[in-house]
Coordinates of C-alpha atoms in Angstrom, one line a residue:
M1011 CA 39.3 12.3 4.4
A1012 CA 39.5 8.9 7.1
E1013 CA 40.5 5.8 6.2
Y1014 CA 38.3 2.6 6.2
L1015 CA 38.7 -1.1 6.1
I1016 CA 36.3 -3.1 3.2
R1017 CA 35.8 -6.8 4.4
L1018 CA 35.2 -8.2 0.7
V1019 CA 34.0 -11.3 -0.1
Q1020 CA 36.6 -13.7 -1.4
V1021 CA 34.8 -14.8 -4.7
H1022 CA 34.5 -13.1 -7.8
E1023 CA 37.7 -11.4 -7.0
S1024 CA 38.3 -9.7 -10.3
F1025 CA 34.7 -8.1 -10.0
R1026 CA 35.1 -6.5 -6.1
K1027 CA 37.1 -3.7 -6.9
P1028 CA 35.0 -2.7 -10.5
E1029 CA 32.1 -3.0 -8.2
I1030 CA 32.9 -0.6 -5.4
L1031 CA 34.4 2.2 -7.8
A1032 CA 31.0 2.5 -9.5
L1033 CA 29.2 2.1 -6.2
A1034 CA 31.2 4.9 -5.5
A1035 CA 30.8 7.3 -8.7
L1036 CA 26.7 6.0 -8.6
A1037 CA 26.9 8.1 -4.9
N1038 CA 29.1 11.0 -5.5
V1039 CA 31.7 9.5 -3.4
N1040 CA 35.2 10.6 -3.3
I1041 CA 37.6 7.4 -3.3
E1042 CA 41.1 6.7 -2.9
V1043 CA 42.1 2.9 -2.7
L1044 CA 45.2 2.9 -0.5
S1045 CA 46.0 -1.1 -0.9
Y1046 CA 43.5 -3.8 -2.6
S1047 CA 44.7 -7.4 -4.2
E1048 CA 42.7 -10.3 -5.7
C1049 CA 44.1 -12.4 -2.9
S1050 CA 43.0 -10.7 -0.1
P1051 CA 39.7 -10.3 1.6
F1052 CA 40.6 -6.8 2.6
C1053 CA 40.6 -3.6 1.1
T1054 CA 42.0 -0.2 2.9
V1055 CA 40.4 3.2 1.4
K1056 CA 40.2 6.9 2.2
I1057 CA 36.7 8.2 2.0
H1058 CA 35.6 11.9 3.3
D1059 CA 33.1 10.7 6.1
E1060 CA 30.9 8.1 7.3
T1061 CA 27.9 9.1 6.0
A1062 CA 29.9 8.8 2.4
A1063 CA 31.3 5.3 3.5
R1064 CA 27.8 4.2 4.8
A1065 CA 26.5 5.5 1.4
L1066 CA 28.8 3.5 -0.6
I1067 CA 28.5 0.0 1.1
S1068 CA 24.6 0.1 1.6
R1069 CA 24.1 -1.7 -2.3
C1070 CA 27.4 -3.2 -2.1
I1071 CA 27.0 -6.8 -3.1
L1072 CA 30.6 -8.6 -2.8
S1073 CA 31.6 -6.7 0.4
K1074 CA 30.4 -7.9 3.6
A1075 CA 31.2 -4.6 5.7
I1076 CA 32.9 -1.3 6.0
F1077 CA 35.2 -0.2 9.1
E1078 CA 36.4 2.6 10.1
L1079 CA 40.5 1.6 10.5
W1080 CA 41.9 3.0 13.6
A1081 CA 45.0 1.1 13.1
T1082 CA 47.1 -1.6 11.4
G1083 CA 50.3 -3.9 11.3
A1084 CA 52.4 -6.8 11.1
T1085 CA 52.3 -7.6 14.5
Y1086 CA 50.2 -7.0 17.2
P1087 CA 52.7 -5.2 19.4
E1088 CA 53.0 -2.8 16.2
L1089 CA 49.2 -2.5 15.7
H1090 CA 48.6 -2.1 19.8
A1091 CA 51.6 0.8 19.8
A1092 CA 49.6 2.3 16.4
I1093 CA 46.0 2.3 18.3
R1094 CA 47.3 3.8 21.5
Q1095 CA 49.5 6.5 19.5
N1096 CA 47.0 7.4 16.8
T1097 CA 43.4 7.1 18.1
A1098 CA 43.4 7.8 22.5
A1099 CA 41.5 10.4 21.5
R1100 CA 38.2 8.5 20.5
W1101 CA 38.6 6.5 23.2
A1102 CA 36.2 8.5 25.4
R1103 CA 33.3 8.6 22.8
Y1104 CA 32.9 4.7 23.2
K1105 CA 33.2 4.3 27.2
S1106 CA 29.8 4.3 28.3
C1107 CA 28.0 2.4 25.3
S1108 CA 27.1 -1.0 24.6
F1109 CA 29.7 -2.7 22.5
K1110 CA 31.2 -5.9 21.1
F1111 CA 34.6 -7.5 19.9
E1112 CA 34.5 -9.9 17.2
V1113 CA 38.1 -11.6 15.1
D1114 CA 38.1 -12.3 11.9
A1115 CA 40.7 -14.5 10.6
Y1116 CA 41.6 -15.5 7.2
Q1117 CA 43.4 -18.1 5.9
G1118 CA 43.7 -19.0 10.2
K1119 CA 42.1 -20.3 12.8
R1120 CA 42.0 -19.2 16.6
S1121 CA 40.0 -21.2 19.7
V1122 CA 37.3 -19.4 21.7
A1123 CA 40.0 -19.3 24.3
A1124 CA 42.6 -17.9 22.1
Q1125 CA 39.7 -14.8 21.0
R1126 CA 39.1 -14.5 24.2
E1127 CA 42.6 -13.5 25.2
L1128 CA 43.1 -12.1 22.4
I1129 CA 40.6 -9.4 22.7
E1130 CA 41.3 -9.1 26.3
S1131 CA 44.4 -7.2 25.3
F1132 CA 42.2 -4.3 23.9
S1133 CA 41.7 -4.0 27.7
Y1134 CA 43.4 -0.3 28.4
L1135 CA 40.8 1.2 25.7
G1136 CA 38.6 1.4 28.9
F1137 CA 35.1 0.6 27.3
N1138 CA 33.1 0.4 30.8
G1139 CA 29.5 -0.4 28.7
P1140 CA 27.8 -3.4 28.8
I1141 CA 29.2 -6.5 26.8
V1142 CA 26.4 -7.4 24.4
M1143 CA 26.7 -10.2 21.5
R1144 CA 23.4 -9.2 19.7
G1145 CA 22.3 -5.5 18.9
A1146 CA 25.6 -3.8 20.5
E1147 CA 25.6 -0.2 19.7
E1148 CA 28.9 -0.3 19.0
T1149 CA 31.2 -3.4 17.0
F1150 CA 34.9 -3.6 17.1
C1151 CA 36.8 -6.3 14.7
V1152 CA 40.3 -7.0 14.8
F1153 CA 41.1 -9.1 11.2
E1154 CA 44.2 -11.4 10.7
E1155 CA 45.9 -12.3 7.4
W1156 CA 47.6 -15.4 7.8
D1157 CA 49.6 -16.8 4.7
S1158 CA 48.0 -19.6 2.9
S1159 CA 49.3 -22.4 5.3
G1160 CA 47.8 -20.5 7.8
T1161 CA 51.2 -21.2 10.2
A1162 CA 52.3 -17.6 10.0
L1163 CA 50.7 -14.3 10.8
E1164 CA 51.3 -11.5 7.9
R1165 CA 49.0 -8.6 9.1
V1166 CA 46.6 -7.2 11.2
W1167 CA 43.8 -4.5 11.3
M1168 CA 41.7 -3.1 14.2
G1169 CA 38.0 -1.1 13.1
R1170 CA 35.2 0.0 14.1
L1171 CA 31.9 -1.3 12.4
I1172 CA 30.4 1.9 10.3
A1173 CA 28.1 -0.6 7.8
R1174 CA 27.3 -3.6 6.5
G1175 CA 27.0 -4.6 2.9
S1176 CA 23.8 -6.2 1.0
R1177 CA 24.5 -9.7 0.5
D1178 CA 21.3 -10.5 2.4
A1179 CA 19.5 -10.0 -1.3
I1180 CA 21.3 -13.0 -2.9
A1181 CA 18.9 -14.7 -0.6
T1182 CA 16.4 -12.8 -1.2
Y1183 CA 16.4 -13.6 -5.0
G1184 CA 17.7 -17.1 -5.1
L1185 CA 16.9 -18.5 -8.3
K1186 CA 16.0 -22.2 -6.4
K1187 CA 12.7 -19.9 -5.2
R1188 CA 12.4 -17.9 -7.9
C1189 CA 8.7 -18.5 -9.9
Y1190 CA 10.0 -18.5 -13.3
I1191 CA 14.2 -19.6 -14.7
S1192 CA 15.7 -21.5 -17.4
T1193 CA 19.0 -23.0 -17.5
T1194 CA 20.2 -20.0 -18.9
S1195 CA 19.1 -17.5 -15.7
M1196 CA 22.1 -15.9 -14.4
D1197 CA 22.4 -16.5 -11.1
A1198 CA 21.4 -13.8 -8.4
E1199 CA 24.8 -12.7 -7.1
L1200 CA 26.2 -11.9 -10.3
A1201 CA 22.8 -10.2 -11.8
L1202 CA 23.1 -7.9 -8.6
V1203 CA 26.7 -7.0 -9.4
T1204 CA 26.0 -6.6 -13.3
A1205 CA 23.2 -4.2 -11.8
N1206 CA 25.5 -2.6 -9.6
L1207 CA 28.5 -1.5 -12.5
T1208 CA 25.2 -0.7 -14.9
F1209 CA 24.1 1.8 -12.6
A1210 CA 20.5 0.5 -11.8
A1211 CA 19.0 3.4 -9.3
P1212 CA 15.6 4.9 -8.8
S1213 CA 14.1 7.1 -11.9
K1214 CA 16.8 5.1 -14.3
L1215 CA 15.4 3.3 -16.7
I1216 CA 17.8 0.1 -17.6
Y1217 CA 16.9 -1.9 -20.9
D1218 CA 17.9 -5.8 -21.4
P1219 CA 17.8 -6.8 -25.3
F1220 CA 18.6 -10.5 -24.7
V1221 CA 15.9 -10.7 -21.3
G1222 CA 15.3 -14.5 -20.8
T1223 CA 13.5 -15.1 -18.2
G1224 CA 14.6 -11.8 -17.0
S1225 CA 17.5 -11.9 -14.1
F1226 CA 19.2 -8.4 -14.9
L1227 CA 15.8 -7.2 -15.2
V1228 CA 14.7 -8.1 -11.1
A1229 CA 18.1 -7.3 -9.9
A1230 CA 17.9 -3.7 -11.4
A1231 CA 14.2 -3.6 -10.2
H1232 CA 15.8 -4.3 -6.7
F1233 CA 18.1 -1.7 -6.7
G1234 CA 15.2 0.7 -8.1
A1235 CA 15.7 1.3 -11.4
Y1236 CA 12.2 1.1 -14.1
V1237 CA 12.8 -1.8 -16.5
A1238 CA 12.0 -3.7 -19.8
G1239 CA 13.3 -6.1 -22.3
S1240 CA 13.1 -8.5 -25.3
D1241 CA 14.5 -11.6 -27.0
I1242 CA 14.0 -12.7 -30.1
D1243 CA 12.5 -16.5 -28.5
G1244 CA 9.2 -16.1 -28.2
R1245 CA 8.5 -18.8 -25.5
S1246 CA 11.2 -16.8 -23.2
V1247 CA 8.8 -13.8 -23.5
R1248 CA 5.5 -15.7 -22.9
G1249 CA 6.4 -18.1 -20.4
K1250 CA 5.1 -21.2 -19.4
D1251 CA 1.6 -22.6 -18.6
G1252 CA 0.1 -18.8 -18.4
K1253 CA 1.4 -18.3 -15.1
R1254 CA 5.0 -18.5 -14.9
D1255 CA 6.8 -15.9 -16.5
V1256 CA 9.5 -12.8 -16.7
K1257 CA 6.4 -11.0 -15.2
A1258 CA 5.2 -13.6 -12.0
N1259 CA 8.9 -12.6 -11.0
F1260 CA 8.3 -9.1 -10.3
R1261 CA 5.1 -10.0 -8.9
Q1262 CA 6.6 -12.4 -6.4
Y1263 CA 9.3 -10.0 -5.5
G1264 CA 6.9 -6.9 -5.1
L1265 CA 8.1 -5.1 -8.1
E1266 CA 5.4 -4.5 -10.9
G1267 CA 5.4 -1.1 -10.1
R1268 CA 9.3 -0.7 -12.0
F1269 CA 8.4 -3.2 -14.5
L1270 CA 7.9 -1.7 -17.7
G1271 CA 6.9 -4.8 -19.8
V1272 CA 9.0 -7.3 -22.3
W1273 CA 8.4 -8.4 -26.3
V1274 CA 9.8 -10.2 -28.8
A1275 CA 12.2 -8.9 -31.2
D1276 CA 16.0 -8.5 -31.8
L1277 CA 18.8 -6.2 -31.6
T1278 CA 18.7 -5.9 -35.4
N1279 CA 14.9 -5.2 -35.6
S1280 CA 13.8 -3.3 -32.6
P1281 CA 10.8 -1.8 -32.1
L1282 CA 12.5 0.6 -30.1
R1283 CA 11.8 4.8 -31.2
T1284 CA 15.4 5.8 -32.1
G1285 CA 17.9 8.3 -29.4
R1286 CA 19.1 8.3 -26.8
W1287 CA 17.1 8.1 -23.3
L1288 CA 18.1 4.8 -21.8
D1289 CA 20.4 4.8 -18.6
G1290 CA 21.4 1.9 -18.4
I1291 CA 21.8 -1.4 -21.2
L1292 CA 22.6 -5.0 -19.6
C1293 CA 23.1 -8.6 -21.2
D1294 CA 24.0 -11.6 -21.5
P1295 CA 23.8 -11.9 -25.2
P1296 CA 23.8 -16.0 -26.3
Y1297 CA 26.5 -17.7 -27.3
G1298 CA 25.2 -20.1 -30.0
V1299 CA 26.7 -22.8 -28.5
R1300 CA 23.5 -24.6 -28.1
E1301 CA 22.7 -23.9 -31.4
G1302 CA 23.7 -21.2 -33.9
L1303 CA 23.0 -17.7 -33.5
K1304 CA 20.1 -16.2 -35.5
V1305 CA 17.8 -12.9 -35.7
L1306 CA 14.9 -11.9 -37.5
G1307 CA 15.2 -12.2 -41.6
T1308 CA 16.0 -14.9 -44.4
R1309 CA 19.7 -16.6 -45.0
D1310 CA 19.5 -15.4 -49.4
R1311 CA 17.5 -11.7 -49.7
E1312 CA 16.9 -12.6 -52.9
K1313 CA 14.8 -15.2 -52.0
V1314 CA 12.4 -13.6 -49.9
K1315 CA 9.2 -15.0 -49.6
E1316 CA 5.9 -12.9 -51.0
V1317 CA 3.7 -11.9 -48.7
I1318 CA 0.6 -14.0 -47.8
F1319 CA -2.5 -12.5 -47.6
L1320 CA -5.8 -14.2 -45.6
E1321 CA -9.3 -14.7 -47.5
N1322 CA -9.8 -11.3 -45.0
G1323 CA -7.3 -9.3 -46.9
E1324 CA -5.0 -9.0 -43.6
A1325 CA -1.1 -10.0 -44.0
A1326 CA -0.6 -13.9 -42.3
H1327 CA 2.2 -12.5 -40.2
L1328 CA 0.2 -8.9 -39.1
G1329 CA -3.9 -10.0 -39.0
L1330 CA -5.0 -10.1 -36.2
G1331 CA -6.9 -13.1 -36.9
T1332 CA -10.4 -14.3 -36.3
E1333 CA -12.3 -13.7 -33.2
E1334 CA -11.5 -17.4 -32.0
E1335 CA -7.8 -16.7 -32.4
K1336 CA -8.3 -13.4 -30.4
A1337 CA -9.4 -15.3 -27.4
D1338 CA -7.1 -17.9 -27.9
E1339 CA -4.4 -17.4 -25.1
G1340 CA -1.8 -18.4 -27.5
H1341 CA -2.5 -15.3 -29.6
I1342 CA -0.1 -12.6 -28.7
D1343 CA -1.1 -9.1 -27.7
G1344 CA -4.2 -9.6 -30.9
N1345 CA -1.7 -8.3 -33.3
R1346 CA -0.6 -11.4 -35.2
Q1347 CA -1.7 -14.7 -36.1
P1348 CA -0.9 -17.2 -32.9
H1349 CA 1.0 -20.0 -34.3
Y1350 CA 2.9 -17.7 -37.0
I1351 CA 7.0 -18.1 -36.8
P1352 CA 9.3 -15.4 -38.7
P1353 CA 12.0 -16.4 -40.6
K1354 CA 15.3 -16.3 -39.1
R1355 CA 18.8 -16.6 -40.9
P1356 CA 22.3 -17.1 -39.0
Y1357 CA 24.2 -14.4 -37.4
S1358 CA 27.7 -14.0 -36.9
F1359 CA 28.5 -13.7 -33.3
L1360 CA 31.4 -10.8 -34.1
A1361 CA 28.3 -9.0 -35.3
M1362 CA 26.3 -9.5 -32.5
L1363 CA 28.9 -7.5 -30.6
E1364 CA 29.1 -4.7 -32.9
D1365 CA 25.6 -4.7 -33.2
I1366 CA 25.1 -4.3 -29.5
L1367 CA 28.2 -1.9 -29.0
D1368 CA 26.2 0.3 -31.8
F1369 CA 23.1 0.2 -30.3
A1370 CA 24.0 1.4 -26.8
S1371 CA 26.4 4.2 -28.7
S1372 CA 22.9 5.4 -30.0
S1373 CA 20.5 5.2 -27.3
L1374 CA 22.3 5.5 -24.3
V1375 CA 22.8 8.6 -22.7
E1376 CA 25.6 10.9 -21.9
N1377 CA 27.7 8.5 -19.0
G1378 CA 25.1 5.9 -19.3
R1379 CA 26.5 2.4 -18.6
L1380 CA 26.6 -0.9 -21.1
S1381 CA 27.2 -3.8 -19.0
L1382 CA 27.7 -6.8 -21.6
W1383 CA 28.8 -10.4 -20.5
M1384 CA 31.1 -12.2 -23.3
P1385 CA 32.5 -15.2 -23.3
T1386 CA 36.4 -15.9 -24.5
A1387 CA 38.5 -19.5 -24.8
N1388 CA 41.5 -18.6 -22.3
E1389 CA 42.7 -15.3 -20.3
D1390 CA 45.7 -14.6 -23.2
L1391 CA 43.5 -13.8 -25.9
T1392 CA 41.0 -11.9 -23.5
E1393 CA 42.5 -8.2 -24.9
L1394 CA 42.3 -9.3 -28.6
S1395 CA 38.6 -10.3 -28.2
I1396 CA 37.2 -7.4 -26.6
P1397 CA 35.2 -5.1 -28.8
T1398 CA 35.9 -1.4 -28.7
H1399 CA 33.6 1.6 -30.3
P1400 CA 34.4 5.2 -30.2
C1401 CA 31.5 6.2 -28.4
L1402 CA 31.9 3.8 -25.4
E1403 CA 34.6 4.2 -23.0
L1404 CA 35.7 0.5 -21.5
V1405 CA 35.3 1.3 -17.6
S1406 CA 36.0 -2.5 -16.5
V1407 CA 36.8 -5.9 -17.3
C1408 CA 35.6 -8.3 -14.8
I1409 CA 36.4 -12.3 -15.4
Q1410 CA 34.2 -15.6 -14.2
A1411 CA 36.5 -18.4 -15.3
F1412 CA 35.6 -21.8 -15.8
N1413 CA 36.7 -25.1 -16.6
K1414 CA 38.9 -24.8 -19.9
W1415 CA 36.8 -21.0 -21.0
A1416 CA 35.8 -18.0 -19.2
R1417 CA 33.7 -15.2 -19.6
R1418 CA 34.2 -11.7 -19.3
L1419 CA 31.7 -8.8 -18.0
L1420 CA 32.5 -5.8 -20.1
T1421 CA 31.5 -2.5 -18.8
Y1422 CA 31.3 0.6 -21.1
R1423 CA 30.4 4.0 -20.5
R1424 CA 28.7 6.5 -23.4
L1425 CA 31.2 9.6 -23.8
P1426 CA 29.7 12.6 -24.4
D1427 CA 29.6 13.5 -28.0
S1428 CA 32.6 16.2 -27.6
E1429 CA 34.9 13.1 -26.5
V1430 CA 34.0 11.0 -29.3
V1431 CA 36.6 10.9 -32.1
Y1432 CA 35.8 8.5 -34.9
T1433 CA 39.2 6.8 -36.2
E1434 CA 39.8 6.0 -39.6
E1435 CA 39.7 1.7 -38.8
F1436 CA 36.3 1.9 -37.4
L1437 CA 34.7 3.6 -40.3
D1438 CA 36.2 1.2 -42.5
R1439 CA 34.8 -1.5 -40.6
K1440 CA 31.8 -0.4 -40.6
M1441 CA 31.8 0.4 -44.8
E1442 CA 33.1 -3.6 -45.0
K1443 CA 30.3 -4.5 -42.7
L1444 CA 28.3 -2.4 -45.2
E1445 CA 29.8 -4.5 -48.6
R1446 CA 29.7 -8.3 -46.9
G1447 CA 25.8 -8.1 -46.1
D1448 CA 26.0 -8.6 -42.7
F1449 CA 27.2 -12.5 -43.2
V1450 CA 23.8 -13.7 -45.4
G1451 CA 24.5 -16.9 -46.0
A1452 CA 27.3 -18.1 -43.9
K1453 CA 26.9 -20.9 -41.5
A1454 CA 26.5 -21.2 -38.0
D1455 CA 30.7 -22.5 -37.3
E1456 CA 31.8 -19.9 -39.6
L1457 CA 29.7 -17.2 -37.9
N1458 CA 31.4 -18.2 -34.6
D1459 CA 34.5 -18.9 -33.2
F1460 CA 33.7 -19.3 -29.7
R1461 CA 30.7 -21.9 -30.9
R1462 CA 33.4 -23.9 -33.1
K1463 CA 36.4 -24.1 -30.5
Y1464 CA 34.2 -25.0 -27.8
F1465 CA 32.6 -28.3 -29.8
E1466 CA 36.4 -28.8 -30.4
G1467 CA 37.1 -28.5 -26.2
F1468 CA 39.6 -25.1 -26.6
K1469 CA 42.4 -27.8 -27.3
S1470 CA 45.5 -25.3 -27.9
L1471 CA 46.9 -21.7 -27.7
P1472 CA 48.3 -20.1 -30.8
D1473 CA 51.6 -21.2 -29.7
G1474 CA 50.3 -24.8 -29.3
S1475 CA 50.9 -24.8 -25.9
E1476 CA 47.9 -26.9 -23.8
I1477 CA 45.4 -24.8 -22.3
K1478 CA 45.0 -24.2 -18.7
P1479 CA 41.9 -24.2 -16.3

């Protein structure tokens, strides 16, 4: 195995390593992380060869590029000595090819003259080919990491470019130019990262049960997956003015062939057939802040309304309607009345998380992945609020911090049945859920602790201290 340097972007720091490890697993690349820090954009790894390095980085969103690592040192004399000692046999391969040198200084600056002088210090390599700034056959780069003040050089690396990441996709799928979006649409960068963590890939089937405007599905389709989704909010599914809807986004990007469709449903009343046939589930469920969470059903099961039948004998909520209604654009697929609004009841945020994990455990194929976004008030309470399930292994926890709260991207792997162990605590919790009737009759704030804390401003931690951003 050879050593490589991955040049990361210095954003979404807690997402970067999980994305690299996920893509390595997806591409069957054996990887060993030698050095990594969330405070640094430089990560060194061991990978079998260049082919494996290209496979790893080709669809990476939070990595700029991967380089064959020639040497590293605390100072330039150390760097040059290591290059002479360890890489002299490689120099002849690049003696006549076109090339260019770059200097990448993190937290530091160098003038053009200083960069030129630095590059010329590598003249002993004996590269005689033409220097080409665009389209060079080989690109070599010197990396510098300075302290936070930008006054002291802490470490230097030198490497040869192998391949670049897939950050161009962020601009391609940017929300500013997308046909159909809403205030809750996930930005392209994080949607693409979520798709990577979920193993979206050609021939795989990915599902989003809270589809909204389809940001996650677009990202998964970009990587070649077949996608489908549902949402309890029919307005999101139907779109606007008959032209802007989820399907229009796929049409915009030329991904219609990977779009299987979207429909109106909630997770507790899913029309999907039972069985483990989904390769991945990714979702950003509602947090219940704008309005309380709801699912289909009635608040009081003893007061279920009697079914109303039309003059033609059809049930009002399922009837095909008149010929005029069938022709009406508001009539959905000709299978129910155009203006029928099904009853809904309050829904517990914790129950929703449990239902998502239950659904994933019964729907994902072996080693299939669930990527779930969820909020938390502060970092100290994170571990206590992460849901668990005997059939699902927590693979990674990524954190996106805001002012006084944060949200987590949790990624799970569906365990083989032979590895599943049902604990007494899990079975007791399921029995308790059945006995309490799924929180029927409760109010939104009682069912959603995050919603209550959000409007209280996350005033303090359990010990009484102030929450810091």
